PDB file of C-alpha atoms in Angstrom:
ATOM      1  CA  UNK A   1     110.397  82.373 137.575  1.00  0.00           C
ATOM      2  CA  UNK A   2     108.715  83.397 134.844  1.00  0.00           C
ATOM      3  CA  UNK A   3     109.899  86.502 132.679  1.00  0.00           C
ATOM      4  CA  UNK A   4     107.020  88.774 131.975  1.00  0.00           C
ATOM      5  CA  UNK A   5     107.252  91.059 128.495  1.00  0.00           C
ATOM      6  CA  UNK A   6     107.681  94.513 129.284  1.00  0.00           C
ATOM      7  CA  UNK A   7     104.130  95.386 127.996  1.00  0.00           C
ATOM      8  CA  UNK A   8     102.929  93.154 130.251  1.00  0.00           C
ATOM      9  CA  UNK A   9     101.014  94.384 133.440  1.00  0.00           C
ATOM     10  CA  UNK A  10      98.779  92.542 136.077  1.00  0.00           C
ATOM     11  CA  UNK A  11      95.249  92.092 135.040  1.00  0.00           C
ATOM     12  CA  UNK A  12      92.013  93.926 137.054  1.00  0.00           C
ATOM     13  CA  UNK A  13      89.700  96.563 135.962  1.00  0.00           C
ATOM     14  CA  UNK A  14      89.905  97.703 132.825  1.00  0.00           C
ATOM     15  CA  UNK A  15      91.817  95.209 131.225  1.00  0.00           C
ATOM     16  CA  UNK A  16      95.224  97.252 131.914  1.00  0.00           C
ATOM     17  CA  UNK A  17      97.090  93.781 130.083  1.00  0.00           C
ATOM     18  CA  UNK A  18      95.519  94.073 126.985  1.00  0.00           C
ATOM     19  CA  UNK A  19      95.669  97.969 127.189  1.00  0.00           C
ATOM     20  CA  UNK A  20      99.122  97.849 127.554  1.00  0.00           C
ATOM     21  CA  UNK A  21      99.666  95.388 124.640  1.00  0.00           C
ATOM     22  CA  UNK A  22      97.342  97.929 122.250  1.00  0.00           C
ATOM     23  CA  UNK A  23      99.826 100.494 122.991  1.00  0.00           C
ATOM     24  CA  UNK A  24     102.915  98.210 122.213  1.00  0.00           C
ATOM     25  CA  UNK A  25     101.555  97.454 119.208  1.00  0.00           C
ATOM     26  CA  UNK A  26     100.948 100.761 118.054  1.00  0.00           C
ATOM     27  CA  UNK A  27     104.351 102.063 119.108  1.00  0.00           C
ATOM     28  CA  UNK A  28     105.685  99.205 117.467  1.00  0.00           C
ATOM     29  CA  UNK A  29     103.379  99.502 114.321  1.00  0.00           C
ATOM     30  CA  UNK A  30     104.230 103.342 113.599  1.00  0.00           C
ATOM     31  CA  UNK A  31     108.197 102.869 113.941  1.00  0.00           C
ATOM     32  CA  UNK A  32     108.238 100.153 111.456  1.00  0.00           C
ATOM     33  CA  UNK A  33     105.562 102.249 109.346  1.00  0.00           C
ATOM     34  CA  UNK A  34     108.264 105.362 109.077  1.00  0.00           C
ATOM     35  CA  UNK A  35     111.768 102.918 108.604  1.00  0.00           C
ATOM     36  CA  UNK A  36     110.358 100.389 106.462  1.00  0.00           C
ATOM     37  CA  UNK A  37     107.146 101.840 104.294  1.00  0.00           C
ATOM     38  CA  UNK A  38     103.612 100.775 104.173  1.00  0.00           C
ATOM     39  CA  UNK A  39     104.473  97.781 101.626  1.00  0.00           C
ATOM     40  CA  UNK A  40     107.250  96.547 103.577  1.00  0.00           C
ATOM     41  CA  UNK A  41     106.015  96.396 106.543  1.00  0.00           C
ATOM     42  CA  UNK A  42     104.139  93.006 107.998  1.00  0.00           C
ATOM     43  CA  UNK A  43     101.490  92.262 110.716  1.00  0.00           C
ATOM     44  CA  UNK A  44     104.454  89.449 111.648  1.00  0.00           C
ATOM     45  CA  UNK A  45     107.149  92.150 111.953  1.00  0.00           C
ATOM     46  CA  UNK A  46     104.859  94.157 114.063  1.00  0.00           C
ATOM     47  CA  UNK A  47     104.191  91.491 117.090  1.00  0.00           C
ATOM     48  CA  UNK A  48     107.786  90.691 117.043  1.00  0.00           C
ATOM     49  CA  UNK A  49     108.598  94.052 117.614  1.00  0.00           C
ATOM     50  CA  UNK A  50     105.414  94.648 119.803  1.00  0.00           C
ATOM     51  CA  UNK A  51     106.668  91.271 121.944  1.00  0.00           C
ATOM     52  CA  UNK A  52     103.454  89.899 121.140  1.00  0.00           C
ATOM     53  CA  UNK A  53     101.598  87.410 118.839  1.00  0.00           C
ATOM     54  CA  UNK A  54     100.487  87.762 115.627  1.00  0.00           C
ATOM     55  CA  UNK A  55      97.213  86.103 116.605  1.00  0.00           C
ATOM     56  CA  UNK A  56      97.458  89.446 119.600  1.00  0.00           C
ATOM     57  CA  UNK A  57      97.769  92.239 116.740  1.00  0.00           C
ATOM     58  CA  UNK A  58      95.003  90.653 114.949  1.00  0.00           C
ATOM     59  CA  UNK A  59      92.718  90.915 117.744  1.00  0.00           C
ATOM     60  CA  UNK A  60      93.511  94.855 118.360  1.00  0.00           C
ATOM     61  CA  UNK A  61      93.064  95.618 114.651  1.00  0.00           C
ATOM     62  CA  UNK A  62      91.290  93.670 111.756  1.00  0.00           C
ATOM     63  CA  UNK A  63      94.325  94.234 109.230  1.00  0.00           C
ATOM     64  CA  UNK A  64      97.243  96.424 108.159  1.00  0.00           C
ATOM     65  CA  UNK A  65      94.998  99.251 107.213  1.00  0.00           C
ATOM     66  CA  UNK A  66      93.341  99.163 110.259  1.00  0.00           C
ATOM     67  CA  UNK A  67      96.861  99.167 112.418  1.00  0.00           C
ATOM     68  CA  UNK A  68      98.223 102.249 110.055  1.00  0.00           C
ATOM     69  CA  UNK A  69      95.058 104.301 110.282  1.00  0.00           C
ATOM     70  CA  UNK A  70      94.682 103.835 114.154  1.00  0.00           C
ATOM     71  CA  UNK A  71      98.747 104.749 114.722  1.00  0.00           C
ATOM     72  CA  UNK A  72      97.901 108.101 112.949  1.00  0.00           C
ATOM     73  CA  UNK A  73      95.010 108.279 115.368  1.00  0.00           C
ATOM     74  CA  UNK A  74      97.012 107.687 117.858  1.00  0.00           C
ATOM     75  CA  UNK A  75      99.890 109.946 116.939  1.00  0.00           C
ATOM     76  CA  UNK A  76      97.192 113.065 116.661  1.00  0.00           C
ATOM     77  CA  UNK A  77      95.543 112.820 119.842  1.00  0.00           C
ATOM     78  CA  UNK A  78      98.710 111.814 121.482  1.00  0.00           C
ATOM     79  CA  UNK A  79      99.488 115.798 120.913  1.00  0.00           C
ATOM     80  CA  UNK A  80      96.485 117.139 120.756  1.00  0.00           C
ATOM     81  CA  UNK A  81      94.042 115.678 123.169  1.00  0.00           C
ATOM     82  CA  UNK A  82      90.280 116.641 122.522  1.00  0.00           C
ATOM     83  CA  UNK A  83      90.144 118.561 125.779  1.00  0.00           C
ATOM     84  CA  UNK A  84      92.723 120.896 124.631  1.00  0.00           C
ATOM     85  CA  UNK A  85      89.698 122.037 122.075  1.00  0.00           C
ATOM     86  CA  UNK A  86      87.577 122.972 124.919  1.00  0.00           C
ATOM     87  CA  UNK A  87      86.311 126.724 125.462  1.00  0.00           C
ATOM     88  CA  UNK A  88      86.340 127.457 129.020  1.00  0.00           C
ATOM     89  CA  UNK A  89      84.281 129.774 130.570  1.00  0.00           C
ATOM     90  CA  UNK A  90      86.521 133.070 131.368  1.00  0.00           C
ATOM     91  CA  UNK A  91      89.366 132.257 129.182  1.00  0.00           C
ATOM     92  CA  UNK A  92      90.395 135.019 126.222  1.00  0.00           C
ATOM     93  CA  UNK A  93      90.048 133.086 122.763  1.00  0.00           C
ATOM     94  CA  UNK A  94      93.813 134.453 121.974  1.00  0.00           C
ATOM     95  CA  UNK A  95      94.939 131.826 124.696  1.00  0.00           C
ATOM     96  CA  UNK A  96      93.071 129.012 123.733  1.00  0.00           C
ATOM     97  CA  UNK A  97      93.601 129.715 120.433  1.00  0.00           C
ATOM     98  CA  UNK A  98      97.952 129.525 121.069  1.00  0.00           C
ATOM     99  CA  UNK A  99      97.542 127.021 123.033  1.00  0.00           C
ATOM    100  CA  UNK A 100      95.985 125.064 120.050  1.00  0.00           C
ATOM    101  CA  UNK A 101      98.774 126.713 117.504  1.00  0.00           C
ATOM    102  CA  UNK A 102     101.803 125.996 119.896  1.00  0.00           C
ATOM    103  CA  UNK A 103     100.969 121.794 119.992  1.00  0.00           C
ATOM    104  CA  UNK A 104      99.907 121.752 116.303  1.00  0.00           C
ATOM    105  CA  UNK A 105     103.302 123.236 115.323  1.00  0.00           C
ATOM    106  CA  UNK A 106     105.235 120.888 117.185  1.00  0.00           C
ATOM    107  CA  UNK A 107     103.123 117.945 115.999  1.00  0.00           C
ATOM    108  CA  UNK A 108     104.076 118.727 112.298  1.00  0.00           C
ATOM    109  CA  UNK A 109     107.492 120.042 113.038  1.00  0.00           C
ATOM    110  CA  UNK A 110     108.227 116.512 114.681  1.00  0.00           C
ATOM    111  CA  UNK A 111     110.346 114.208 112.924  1.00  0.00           C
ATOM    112  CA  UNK A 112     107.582 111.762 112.981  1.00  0.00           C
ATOM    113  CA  UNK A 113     105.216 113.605 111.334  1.00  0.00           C
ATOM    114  CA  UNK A 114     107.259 114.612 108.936  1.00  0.00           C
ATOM    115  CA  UNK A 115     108.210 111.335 108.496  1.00  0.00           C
ATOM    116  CA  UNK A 116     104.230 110.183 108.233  1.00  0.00           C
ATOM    117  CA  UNK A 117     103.602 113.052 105.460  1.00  0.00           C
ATOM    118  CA  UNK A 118     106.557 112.188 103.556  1.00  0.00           C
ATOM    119  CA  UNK A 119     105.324 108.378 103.854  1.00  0.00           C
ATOM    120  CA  UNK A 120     101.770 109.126 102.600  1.00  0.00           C
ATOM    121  CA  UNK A 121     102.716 111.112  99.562  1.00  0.00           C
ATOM    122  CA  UNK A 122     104.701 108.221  98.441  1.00  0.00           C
ATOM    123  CA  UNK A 123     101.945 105.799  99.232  1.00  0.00           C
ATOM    124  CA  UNK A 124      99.389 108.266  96.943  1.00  0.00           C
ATOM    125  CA  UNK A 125     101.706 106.980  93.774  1.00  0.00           C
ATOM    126  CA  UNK A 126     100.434 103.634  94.472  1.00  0.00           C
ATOM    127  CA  UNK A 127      97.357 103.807  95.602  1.00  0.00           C
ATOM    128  CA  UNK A 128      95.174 107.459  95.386  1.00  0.00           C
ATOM    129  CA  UNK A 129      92.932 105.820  97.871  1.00  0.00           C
ATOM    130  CA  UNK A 130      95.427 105.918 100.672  1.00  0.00           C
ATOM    131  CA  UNK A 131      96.208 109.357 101.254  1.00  0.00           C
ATOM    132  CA  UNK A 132      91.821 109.759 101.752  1.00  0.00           C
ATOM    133  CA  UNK A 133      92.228 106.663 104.291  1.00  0.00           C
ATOM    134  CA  UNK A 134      95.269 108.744 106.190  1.00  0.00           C
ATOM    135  CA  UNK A 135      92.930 112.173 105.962  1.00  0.00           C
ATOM    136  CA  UNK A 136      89.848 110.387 107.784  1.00  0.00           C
ATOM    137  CA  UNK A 137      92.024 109.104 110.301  1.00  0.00           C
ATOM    138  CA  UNK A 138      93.915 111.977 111.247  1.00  0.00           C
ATOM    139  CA  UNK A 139      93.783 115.760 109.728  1.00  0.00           C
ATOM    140  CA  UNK A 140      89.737 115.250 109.500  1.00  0.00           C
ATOM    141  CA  UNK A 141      89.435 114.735 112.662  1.00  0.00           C
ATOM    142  CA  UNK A 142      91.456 117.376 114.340  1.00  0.00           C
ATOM    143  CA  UNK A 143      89.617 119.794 111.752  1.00  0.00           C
ATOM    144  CA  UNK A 144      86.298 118.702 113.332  1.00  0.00           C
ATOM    145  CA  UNK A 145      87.683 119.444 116.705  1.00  0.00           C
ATOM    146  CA  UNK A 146      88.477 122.525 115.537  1.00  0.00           C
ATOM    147  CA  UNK A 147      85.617 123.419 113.415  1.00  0.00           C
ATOM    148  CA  UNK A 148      83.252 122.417 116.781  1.00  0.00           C
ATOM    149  CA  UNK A 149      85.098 125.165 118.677  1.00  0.00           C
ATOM    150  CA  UNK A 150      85.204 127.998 116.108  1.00  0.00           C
ATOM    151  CA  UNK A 151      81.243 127.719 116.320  1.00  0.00           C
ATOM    152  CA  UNK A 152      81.029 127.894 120.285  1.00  0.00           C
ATOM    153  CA  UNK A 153      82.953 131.209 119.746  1.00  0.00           C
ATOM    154  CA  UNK A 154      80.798 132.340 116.856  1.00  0.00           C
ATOM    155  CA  UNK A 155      78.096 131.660 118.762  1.00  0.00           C
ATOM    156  CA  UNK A 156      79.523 133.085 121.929  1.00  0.00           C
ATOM    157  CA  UNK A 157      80.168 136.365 120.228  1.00  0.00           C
ATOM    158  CA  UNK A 158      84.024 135.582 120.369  1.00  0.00           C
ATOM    159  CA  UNK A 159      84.626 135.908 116.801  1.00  0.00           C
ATOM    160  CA  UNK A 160      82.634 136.546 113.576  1.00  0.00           C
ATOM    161  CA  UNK A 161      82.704 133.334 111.540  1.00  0.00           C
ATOM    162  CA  UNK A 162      80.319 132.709 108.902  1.00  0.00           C
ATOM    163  CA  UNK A 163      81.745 129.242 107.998  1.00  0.00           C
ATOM    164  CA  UNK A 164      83.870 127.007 111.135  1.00  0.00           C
ATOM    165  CA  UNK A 165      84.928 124.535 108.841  1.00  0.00           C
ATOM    166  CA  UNK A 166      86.523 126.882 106.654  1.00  0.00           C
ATOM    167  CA  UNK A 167      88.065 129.107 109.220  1.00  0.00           C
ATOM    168  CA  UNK A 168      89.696 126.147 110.746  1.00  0.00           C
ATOM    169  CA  UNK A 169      90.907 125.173 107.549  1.00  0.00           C
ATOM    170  CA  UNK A 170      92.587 128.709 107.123  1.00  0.00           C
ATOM    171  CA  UNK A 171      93.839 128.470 111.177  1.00  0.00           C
ATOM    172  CA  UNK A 172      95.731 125.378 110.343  1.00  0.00           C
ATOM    173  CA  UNK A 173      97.155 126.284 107.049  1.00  0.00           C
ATOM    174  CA  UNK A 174      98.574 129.564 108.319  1.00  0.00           C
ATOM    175  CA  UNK A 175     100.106 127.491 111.044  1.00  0.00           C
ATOM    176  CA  UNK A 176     101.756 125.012 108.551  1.00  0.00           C
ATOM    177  CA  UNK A 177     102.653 128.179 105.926  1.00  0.00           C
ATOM    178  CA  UNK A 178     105.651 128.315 104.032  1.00  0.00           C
ATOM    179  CA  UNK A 179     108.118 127.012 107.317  1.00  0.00           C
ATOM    180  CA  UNK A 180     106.235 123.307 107.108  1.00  0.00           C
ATOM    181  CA  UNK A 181     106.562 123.306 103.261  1.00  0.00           C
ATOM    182  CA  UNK A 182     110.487 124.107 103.390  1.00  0.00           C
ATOM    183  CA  UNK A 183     110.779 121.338 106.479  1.00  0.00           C
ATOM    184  CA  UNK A 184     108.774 118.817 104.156  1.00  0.00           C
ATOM    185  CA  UNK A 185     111.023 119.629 101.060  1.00  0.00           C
ATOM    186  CA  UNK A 186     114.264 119.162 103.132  1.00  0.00           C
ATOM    187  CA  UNK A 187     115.331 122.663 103.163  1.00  0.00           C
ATOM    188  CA  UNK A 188     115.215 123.928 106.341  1.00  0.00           C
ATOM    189  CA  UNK A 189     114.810 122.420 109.672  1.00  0.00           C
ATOM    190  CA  UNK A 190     111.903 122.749 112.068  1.00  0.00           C
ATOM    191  CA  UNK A 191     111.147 126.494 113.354  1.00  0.00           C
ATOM    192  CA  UNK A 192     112.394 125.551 116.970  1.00  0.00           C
ATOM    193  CA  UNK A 193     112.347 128.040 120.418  1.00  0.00           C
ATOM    194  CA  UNK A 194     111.651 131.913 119.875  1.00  0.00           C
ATOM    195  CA  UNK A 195     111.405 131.616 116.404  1.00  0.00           C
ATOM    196  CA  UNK A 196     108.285 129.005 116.359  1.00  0.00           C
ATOM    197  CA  UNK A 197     106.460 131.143 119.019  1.00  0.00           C
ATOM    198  CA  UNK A 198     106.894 134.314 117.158  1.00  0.00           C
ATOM    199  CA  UNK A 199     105.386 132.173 114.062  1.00  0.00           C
ATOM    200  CA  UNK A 200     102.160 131.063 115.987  1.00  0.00           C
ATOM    201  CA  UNK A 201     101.614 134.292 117.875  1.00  0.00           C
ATOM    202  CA  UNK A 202     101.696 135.913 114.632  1.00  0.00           C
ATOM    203  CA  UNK A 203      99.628 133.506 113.436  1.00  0.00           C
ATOM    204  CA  UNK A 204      97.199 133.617 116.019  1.00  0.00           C
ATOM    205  CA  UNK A 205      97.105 137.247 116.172  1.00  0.00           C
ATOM    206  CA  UNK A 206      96.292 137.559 112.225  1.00  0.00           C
ATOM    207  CA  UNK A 207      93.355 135.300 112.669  1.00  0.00           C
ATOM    208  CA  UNK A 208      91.876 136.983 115.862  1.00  0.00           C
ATOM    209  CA  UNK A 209      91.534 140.231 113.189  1.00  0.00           C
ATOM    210  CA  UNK A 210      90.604 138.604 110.673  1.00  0.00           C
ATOM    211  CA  UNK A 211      87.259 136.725 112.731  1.00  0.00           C
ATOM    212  CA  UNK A 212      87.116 139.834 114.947  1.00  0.00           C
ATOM    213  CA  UNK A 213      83.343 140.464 115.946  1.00  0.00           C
TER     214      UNK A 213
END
């Protein structure tokens, strides 16, 4: 009897085999991107660890660039899913607005990301280009999310904002703040429980004022 691999799954509608194999590889792709480095790290190493072939990961994604930006991709909407930037009818701002700050906290507080941001800074030694490849492929796009909501609730009347793109630039800095700098510099751990809700209700409740109509 044949032994299937375990990101193998029956094929029908929608391709669920190849699906599953995508996400292998990325899984595989991003823990071999934090333990071993950009450099170090090898399209070979990845299908091994993936249980695929290398012939498999090149099909998903062209090269190594590729693979890295598309696990950062991956990692982002993984934790905040573009539905979560939604404005529903009937629902206060404040809400949707913690809602947003709780899951962006805990994406950066995550030992991942941490690990990811520590990774690109090292990889902006060698080559400046990188760290503008790692902002199109992740923080640029959340921003846009973000930025697309902000002017619904300008335009709603929900807040006063002359510039989106800005204000969500100042919404997710205040979230990050002085607590993601410390965590980044290895000096204190992740605000975790009571204290990282008091952080983004604070936070939240400073930029509700500050946009107020």
């Amino acid at each position: 009897m044949q032994t299937l691999m375990p990101n193998d799954a029956p094929i029908g509608p929608g391709r669920p085999k190849d699906l599953a194999k995508r996400e292998a590889i990325l899984e595989a792709a991003k823990a071999l991107f934090l333990s071993l480095g950009y450099a170090n790290t090898s399209m070979d190493a990845v299908a091994t660890a993936a249980g695929v072939s290398k012939l498999t990961v090149y099909s998903h994604f062209t090269d190594k660039q590729t693979l890295f930006g598309s696990a950062v991709m991956a990692t982002c909407q993984n934790q905040l899913p573009e539905l979560m930037f939604e404005l529903p009818a009937g629902v206060p701002i404040d809400q949707v607005l913690l809602n947003i700050a709780r899951n962006f906290h805990a994406l950066i507080s995550s030992d991942e990301s941490v690990k990811l941001s520590r990774l690109i800074m090292a990889l902006g030694s060698q080559d400046p280009g990188f760290g503008q490849y790692f902002y199109e492929a992740g923080p640029k796009l959340i921003l846009a999310e973000m930025e697309a909501l902000l002017r619904n609730a300008a335009e709603r009347g929900l807040l006063a904002i002359g510039s989106p793109l800005r204000a969500a630039e100042h919404f997710f800095c205040l979230i990050k703040g002085a607590p993601d700098y410390r965590l980044l510099l290895g000096c204190a751990p992740p605000l975790v429980g009571a204290e990282a809700e008091a952080h983004v209700r604070e936070v939240v409740e400073l930029f509700v004022r500050a946009y107020a109509p």
